[in-house]
Coordinates of C-alpha atoms and ligand atoms in Angstrom, one line a residue:
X1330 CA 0.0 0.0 0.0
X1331 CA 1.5 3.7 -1.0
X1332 CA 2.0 5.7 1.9
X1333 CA 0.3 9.0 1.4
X1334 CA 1.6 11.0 4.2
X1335 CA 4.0 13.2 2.0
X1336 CA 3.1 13.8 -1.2
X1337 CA 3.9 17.2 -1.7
X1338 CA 4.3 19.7 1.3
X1339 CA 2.9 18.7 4.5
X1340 CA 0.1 21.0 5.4
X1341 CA 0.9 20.4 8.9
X1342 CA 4.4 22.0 8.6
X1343 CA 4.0 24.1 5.2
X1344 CA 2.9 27.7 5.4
X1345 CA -0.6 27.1 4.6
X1346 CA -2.1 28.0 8.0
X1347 CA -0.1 31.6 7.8
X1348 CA -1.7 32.6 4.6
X1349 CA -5.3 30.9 4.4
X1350 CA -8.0 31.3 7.1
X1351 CA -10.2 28.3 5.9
X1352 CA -14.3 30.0 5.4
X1353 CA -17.6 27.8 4.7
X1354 CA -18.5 25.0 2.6
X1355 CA -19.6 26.4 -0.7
X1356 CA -19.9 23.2 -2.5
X1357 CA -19.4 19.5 -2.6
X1358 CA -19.1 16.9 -4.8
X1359 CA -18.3 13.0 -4.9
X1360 CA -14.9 13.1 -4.4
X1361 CA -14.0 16.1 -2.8
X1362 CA -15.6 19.1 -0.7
X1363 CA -15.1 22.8 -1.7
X1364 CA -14.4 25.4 1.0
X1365 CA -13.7 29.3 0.5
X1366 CA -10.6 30.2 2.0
X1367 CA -9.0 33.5 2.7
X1368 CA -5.4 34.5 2.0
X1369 CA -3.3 36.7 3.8
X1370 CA -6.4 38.6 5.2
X1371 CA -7.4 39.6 1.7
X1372 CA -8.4 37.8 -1.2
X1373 CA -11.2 35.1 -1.3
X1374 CA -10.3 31.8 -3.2
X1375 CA -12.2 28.1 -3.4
X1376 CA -9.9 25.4 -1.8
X1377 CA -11.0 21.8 -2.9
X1378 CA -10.0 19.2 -0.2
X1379 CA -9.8 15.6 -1.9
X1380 CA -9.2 12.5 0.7
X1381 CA -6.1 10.7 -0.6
X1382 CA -7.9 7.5 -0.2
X1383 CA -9.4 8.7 -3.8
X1384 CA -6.6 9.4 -5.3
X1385 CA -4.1 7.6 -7.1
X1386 CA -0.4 9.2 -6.5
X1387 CA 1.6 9.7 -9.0
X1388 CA -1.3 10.3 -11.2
X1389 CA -2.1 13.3 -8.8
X1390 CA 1.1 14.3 -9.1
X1391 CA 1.1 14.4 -13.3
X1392 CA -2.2 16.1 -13.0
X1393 CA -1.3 19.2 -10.6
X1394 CA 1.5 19.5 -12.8
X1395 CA -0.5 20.3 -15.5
X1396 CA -3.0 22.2 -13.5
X1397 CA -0.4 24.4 -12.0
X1398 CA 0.4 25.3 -16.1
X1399 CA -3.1 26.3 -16.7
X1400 CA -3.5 29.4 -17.8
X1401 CA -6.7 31.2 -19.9
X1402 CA -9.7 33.4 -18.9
X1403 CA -11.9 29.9 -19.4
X1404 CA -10.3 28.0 -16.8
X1405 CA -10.6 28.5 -13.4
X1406 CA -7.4 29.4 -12.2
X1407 CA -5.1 27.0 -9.6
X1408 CA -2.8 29.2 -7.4
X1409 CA -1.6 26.4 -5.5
X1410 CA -1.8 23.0 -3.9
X1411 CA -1.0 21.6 -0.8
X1412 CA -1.6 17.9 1.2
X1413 CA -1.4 16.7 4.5
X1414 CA -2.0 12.9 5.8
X1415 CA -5.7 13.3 5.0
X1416 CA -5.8 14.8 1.3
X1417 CA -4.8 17.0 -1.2
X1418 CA -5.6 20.7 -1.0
X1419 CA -6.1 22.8 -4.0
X1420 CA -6.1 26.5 -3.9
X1421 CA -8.0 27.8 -7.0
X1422 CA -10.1 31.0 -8.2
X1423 CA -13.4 31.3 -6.6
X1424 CA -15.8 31.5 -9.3
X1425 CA -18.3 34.2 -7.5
X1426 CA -21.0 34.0 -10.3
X1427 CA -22.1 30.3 -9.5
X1428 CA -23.1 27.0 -12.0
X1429 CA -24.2 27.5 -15.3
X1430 CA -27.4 26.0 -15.3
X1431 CA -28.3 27.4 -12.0
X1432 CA -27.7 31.1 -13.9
X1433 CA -30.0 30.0 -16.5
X1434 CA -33.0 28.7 -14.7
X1435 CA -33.2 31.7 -12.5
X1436 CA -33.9 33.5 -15.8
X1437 CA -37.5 34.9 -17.1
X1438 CA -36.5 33.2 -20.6
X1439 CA -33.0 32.4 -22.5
X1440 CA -32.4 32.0 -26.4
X1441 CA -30.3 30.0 -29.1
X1442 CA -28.2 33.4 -28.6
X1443 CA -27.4 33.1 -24.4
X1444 CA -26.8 29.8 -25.0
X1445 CA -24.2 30.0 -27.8
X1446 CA -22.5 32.5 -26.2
X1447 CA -21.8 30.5 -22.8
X1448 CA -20.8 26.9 -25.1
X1449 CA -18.4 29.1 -27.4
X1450 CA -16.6 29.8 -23.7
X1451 CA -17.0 26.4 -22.8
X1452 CA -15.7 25.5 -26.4
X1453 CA -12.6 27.8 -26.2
X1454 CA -11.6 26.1 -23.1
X1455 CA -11.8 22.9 -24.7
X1456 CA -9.5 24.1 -27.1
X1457 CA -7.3 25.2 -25.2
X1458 CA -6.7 21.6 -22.9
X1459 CA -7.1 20.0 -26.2
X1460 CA -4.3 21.8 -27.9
X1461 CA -1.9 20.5 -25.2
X1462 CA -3.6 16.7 -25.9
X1463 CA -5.0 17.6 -22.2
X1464 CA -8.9 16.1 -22.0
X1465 CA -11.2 16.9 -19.4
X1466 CA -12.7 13.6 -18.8
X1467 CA -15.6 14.7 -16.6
X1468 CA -17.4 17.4 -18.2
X1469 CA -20.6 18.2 -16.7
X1470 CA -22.9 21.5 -15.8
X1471 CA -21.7 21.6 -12.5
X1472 CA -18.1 21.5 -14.1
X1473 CA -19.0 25.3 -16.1
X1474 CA -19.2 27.9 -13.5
X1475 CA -19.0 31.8 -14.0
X1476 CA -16.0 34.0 -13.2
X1477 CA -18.3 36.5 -11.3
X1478 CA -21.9 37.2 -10.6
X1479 CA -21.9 40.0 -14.0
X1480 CA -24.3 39.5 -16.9
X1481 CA -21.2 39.0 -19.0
X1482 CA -18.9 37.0 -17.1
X1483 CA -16.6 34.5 -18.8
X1484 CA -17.7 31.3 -18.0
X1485 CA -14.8 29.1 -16.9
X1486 CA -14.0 25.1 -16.9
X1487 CA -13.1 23.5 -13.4
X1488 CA -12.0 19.9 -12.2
X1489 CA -9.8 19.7 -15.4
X1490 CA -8.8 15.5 -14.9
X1491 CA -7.6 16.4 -11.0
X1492 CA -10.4 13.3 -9.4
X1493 CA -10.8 10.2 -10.3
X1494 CA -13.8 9.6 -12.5
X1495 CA -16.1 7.1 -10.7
X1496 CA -19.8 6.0 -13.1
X1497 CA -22.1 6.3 -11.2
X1498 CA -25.5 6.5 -13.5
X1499 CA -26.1 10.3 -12.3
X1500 CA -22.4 10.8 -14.2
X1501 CA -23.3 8.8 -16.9
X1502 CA -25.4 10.4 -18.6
X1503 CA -22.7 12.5 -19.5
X1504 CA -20.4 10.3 -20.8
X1505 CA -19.5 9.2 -24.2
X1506 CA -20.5 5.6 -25.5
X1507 CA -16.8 4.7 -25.7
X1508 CA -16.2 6.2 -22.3
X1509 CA -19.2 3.6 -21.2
X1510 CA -17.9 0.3 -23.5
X1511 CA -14.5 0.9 -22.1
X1512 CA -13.5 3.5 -19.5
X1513 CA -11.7 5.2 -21.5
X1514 CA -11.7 8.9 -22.0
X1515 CA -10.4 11.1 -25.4
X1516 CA -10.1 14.3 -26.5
X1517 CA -13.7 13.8 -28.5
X1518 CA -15.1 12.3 -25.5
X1519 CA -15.6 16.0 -24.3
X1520 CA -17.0 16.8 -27.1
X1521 CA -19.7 14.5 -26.7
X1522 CA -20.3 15.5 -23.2
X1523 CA -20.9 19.4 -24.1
X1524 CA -23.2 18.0 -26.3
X1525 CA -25.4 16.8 -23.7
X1526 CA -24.8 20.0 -21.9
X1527 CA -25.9 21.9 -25.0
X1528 CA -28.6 19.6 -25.5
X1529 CA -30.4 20.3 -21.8
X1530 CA -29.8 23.7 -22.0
X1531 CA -31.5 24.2 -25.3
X1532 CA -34.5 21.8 -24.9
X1533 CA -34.3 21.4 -20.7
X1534 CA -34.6 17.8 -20.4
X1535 CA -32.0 15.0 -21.3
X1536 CA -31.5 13.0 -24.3
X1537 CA -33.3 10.0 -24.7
X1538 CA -30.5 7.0 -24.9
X1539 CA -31.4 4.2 -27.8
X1540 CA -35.0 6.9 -29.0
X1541 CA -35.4 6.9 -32.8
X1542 CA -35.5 10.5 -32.5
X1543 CA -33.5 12.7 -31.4
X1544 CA -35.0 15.4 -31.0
X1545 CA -38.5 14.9 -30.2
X1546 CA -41.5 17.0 -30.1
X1547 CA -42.8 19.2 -28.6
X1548 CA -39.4 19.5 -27.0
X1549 CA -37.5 20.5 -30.0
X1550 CA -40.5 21.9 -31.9
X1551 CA -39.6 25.7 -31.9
X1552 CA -35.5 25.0 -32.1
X1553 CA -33.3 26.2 -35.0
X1554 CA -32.3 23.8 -37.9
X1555 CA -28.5 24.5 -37.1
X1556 CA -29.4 23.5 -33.0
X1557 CA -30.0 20.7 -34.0
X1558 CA -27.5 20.2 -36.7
X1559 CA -24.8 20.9 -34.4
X1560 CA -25.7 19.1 -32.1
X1561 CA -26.2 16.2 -34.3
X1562 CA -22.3 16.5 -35.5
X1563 CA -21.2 16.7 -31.5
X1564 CA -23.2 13.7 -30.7
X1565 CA -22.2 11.0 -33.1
X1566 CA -21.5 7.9 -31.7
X1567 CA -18.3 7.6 -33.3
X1568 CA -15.8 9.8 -31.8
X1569 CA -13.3 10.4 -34.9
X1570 CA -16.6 11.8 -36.8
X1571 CA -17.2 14.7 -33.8
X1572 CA -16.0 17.9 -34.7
X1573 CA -13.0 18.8 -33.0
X1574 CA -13.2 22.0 -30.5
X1575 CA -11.0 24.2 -33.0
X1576 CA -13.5 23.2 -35.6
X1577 CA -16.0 24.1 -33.2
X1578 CA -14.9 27.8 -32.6
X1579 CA -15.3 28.6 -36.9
X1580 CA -19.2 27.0 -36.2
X1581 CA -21.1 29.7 -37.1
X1582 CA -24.5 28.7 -34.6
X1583 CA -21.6 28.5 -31.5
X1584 CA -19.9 31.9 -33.1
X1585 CA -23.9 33.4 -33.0
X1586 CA -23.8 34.6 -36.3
X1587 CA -27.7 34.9 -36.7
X1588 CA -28.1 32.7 -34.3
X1589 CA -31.8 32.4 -33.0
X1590 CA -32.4 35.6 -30.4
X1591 CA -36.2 34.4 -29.4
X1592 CA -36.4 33.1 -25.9
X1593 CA -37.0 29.8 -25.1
X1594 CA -39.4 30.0 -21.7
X1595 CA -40.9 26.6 -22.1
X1596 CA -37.3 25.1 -22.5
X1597 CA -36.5 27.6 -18.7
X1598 CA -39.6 25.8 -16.9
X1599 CA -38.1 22.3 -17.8
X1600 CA -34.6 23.4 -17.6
X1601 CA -35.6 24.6 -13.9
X1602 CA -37.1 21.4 -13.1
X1603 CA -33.9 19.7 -14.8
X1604 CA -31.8 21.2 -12.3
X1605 CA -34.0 20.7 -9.0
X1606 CA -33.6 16.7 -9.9
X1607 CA -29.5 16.9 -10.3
X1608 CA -28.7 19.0 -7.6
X1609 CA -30.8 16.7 -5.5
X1610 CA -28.8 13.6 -7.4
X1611 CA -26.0 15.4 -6.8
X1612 CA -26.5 16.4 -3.3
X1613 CA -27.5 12.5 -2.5
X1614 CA -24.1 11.7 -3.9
X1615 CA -22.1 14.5 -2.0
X1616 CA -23.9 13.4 1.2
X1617 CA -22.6 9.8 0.9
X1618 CA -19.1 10.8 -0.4
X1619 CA -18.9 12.6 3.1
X1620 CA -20.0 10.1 4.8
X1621 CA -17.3 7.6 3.9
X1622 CA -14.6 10.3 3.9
X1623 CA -15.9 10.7 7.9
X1624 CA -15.6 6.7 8.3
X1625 CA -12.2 7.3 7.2
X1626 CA -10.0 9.7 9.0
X1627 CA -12.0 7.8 11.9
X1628 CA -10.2 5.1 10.7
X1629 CA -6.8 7.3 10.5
X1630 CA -7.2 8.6 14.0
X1631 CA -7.6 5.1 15.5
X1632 CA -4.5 3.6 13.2
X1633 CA -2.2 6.8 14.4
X1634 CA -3.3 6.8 18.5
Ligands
ATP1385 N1 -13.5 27.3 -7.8 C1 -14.8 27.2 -7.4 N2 -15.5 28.4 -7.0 C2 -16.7 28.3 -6.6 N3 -17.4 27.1 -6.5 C3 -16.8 26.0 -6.8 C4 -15.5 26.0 -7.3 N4 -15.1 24.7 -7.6 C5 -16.2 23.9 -7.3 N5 -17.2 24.7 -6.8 C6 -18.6 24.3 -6.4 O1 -18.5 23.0 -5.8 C7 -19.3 22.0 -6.5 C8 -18.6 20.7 -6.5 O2 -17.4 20.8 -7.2 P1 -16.9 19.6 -8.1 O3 -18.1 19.1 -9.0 O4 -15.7 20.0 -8.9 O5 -16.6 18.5 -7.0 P2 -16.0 17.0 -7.3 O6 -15.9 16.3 -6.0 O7 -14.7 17.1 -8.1 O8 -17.1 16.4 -8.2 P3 -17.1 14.9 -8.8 O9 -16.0 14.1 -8.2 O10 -18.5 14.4 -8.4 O11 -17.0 15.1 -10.3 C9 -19.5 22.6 -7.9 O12 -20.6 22.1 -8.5 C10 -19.5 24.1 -7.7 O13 -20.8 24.5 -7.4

């Protein structure tokens, strides 16, 4: 078995108790728990605490590498990481302006339009990871949050391949057939999965796995013939046929070159029931996740008295 207890700088010892004051829980997910943090008295950031026991190390290692290189206005940025016995801690940008899907169901009404302009953000971080052979692996609403709370904040990517991606069928939906046949992730795997995204946000309920339409009425009923073609080219089952996220970017729906400007409210009332059922999916799944994580450093405090 690896022993975890130095991986990097020991919490315990390192100087992360003279510059961060740690703040509330602001969010949680299956593999880690999200606090904000203060440093040096000033500035606000998110710190994502991972247990080690859900990490693998030396893959955690590669990936904060690349993390740490990250750098564009559609990636949340990492400042820093630490670990101690218990897990890693990552130091990032607190994205003030909250989930993407939660921004749009609090909405009167969205169009073709809003939603372009939020997937060609989502599209140019995509191209970014991608041009370094980088994938995200785990693409998912909760995974798109904005920069700040302004109308026109950049929306940014987070949880760029830092967790280890356990299916659980919530998660699946999300994921790529090959990704299901064989657990294994590729560049056009994302694709697929901001697809899905795309295909919620426009229509506000999820595809229909193995329908003989896809894109049934009355859900897709008042929705632009380039939509749907788009969506129809991000969602192939065949990964090399997906358009790449450079090819993407010249898309001239994504690019909202007349793209569709009349808003969607029956897609909001759906979209809004949509995300009541994942946050409570999600929040079901959180719950547990903490629940084992308590189990554990039980465990540790038992092994180490
Ligand atoms: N930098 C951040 N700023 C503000 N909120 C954040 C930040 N990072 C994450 N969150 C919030 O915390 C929630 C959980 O984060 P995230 O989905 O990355 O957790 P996770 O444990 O990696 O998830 P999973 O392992 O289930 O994929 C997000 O949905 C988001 O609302």
């Amino acid at each position: 078995m690896e022993n975890n207890d130095e991986w990097f700088i020991d919490i315990l010892n390192g100087d992360f108790q003279n510059k961060y004051i740690m703040g509330n829980i602001i969010g949680r997910g299956s593999t880690s728990t999200i606090h904000s943090c203060l440093y040096k008295g000033k500035k606000k950031y998110a710190c994502k605490i991972i247990p080690k026991n859900k990490l693998k190390k030396l893959e955690t290692q590669e990936r904060i590498q690349i993390l740490l290189r990250l750098n564009h206005e559609n990636i949340v940025t990492v400042k820093e990481t630490y670990d101690d016995a218990f897990g890693v801690y990552i130091i990032e940008d607190l994205a003030h302006g909250g989930e993407l899907l939660e921004r749009l169901a609090s909405r009167g009404g969205y169009s073709e339009r809003d939603a372009a302009k939020s997937i060609h953000d989502a599209v140019k971080a995509l191209e970014y990871i991608h041009s370094m052979k980088i994938f995200h692996g785990n693409l998912r609403p909760e995974k798109l949050l904005y920069a700040t709370e302004d109308e026109n904040s950049p929306l940014q990517l987070t949880d760029i391949g830092v967790t280890t991606t356990s299916m659980s069928p919530y998660k699946i939906l999300y994921c790529a057939p090959e990704v299901i046949a064989t657990s294994e992730a590729q560049l056009a795997s994302d694709i697929w999965s901001l697809g899905i995204v795309l295909y919620i946000m426009l229509c506000g309920v999820e595809p229909f796995r193995n329908a003989d339409e896809m894109f049934p009425s009355p859900y897709w009923d008042d929705k632009t013939i380039a939509a749907k073609n788009l969506l129809a080219c991000m969602m192939q089952k065949s990964p090399e046929k997906r358009p790449t996220a450079r090819e993407l970017l010249k898309d001239s729906w994504i690019c909202c070159e007349r793209t569709s400007e009349y808003s969607m409210t029956d897609a909001v009332h759906r979209l809004r029931e949509f995300n009541a059922r994942r946050k409570f999916k999600a929040a079901t799944l959180a719950v547990r996740a903490t629940r084992r994580a308590i189990a554990m450093s039980h465990c540790h405090e038992e092994i180490r008295s």
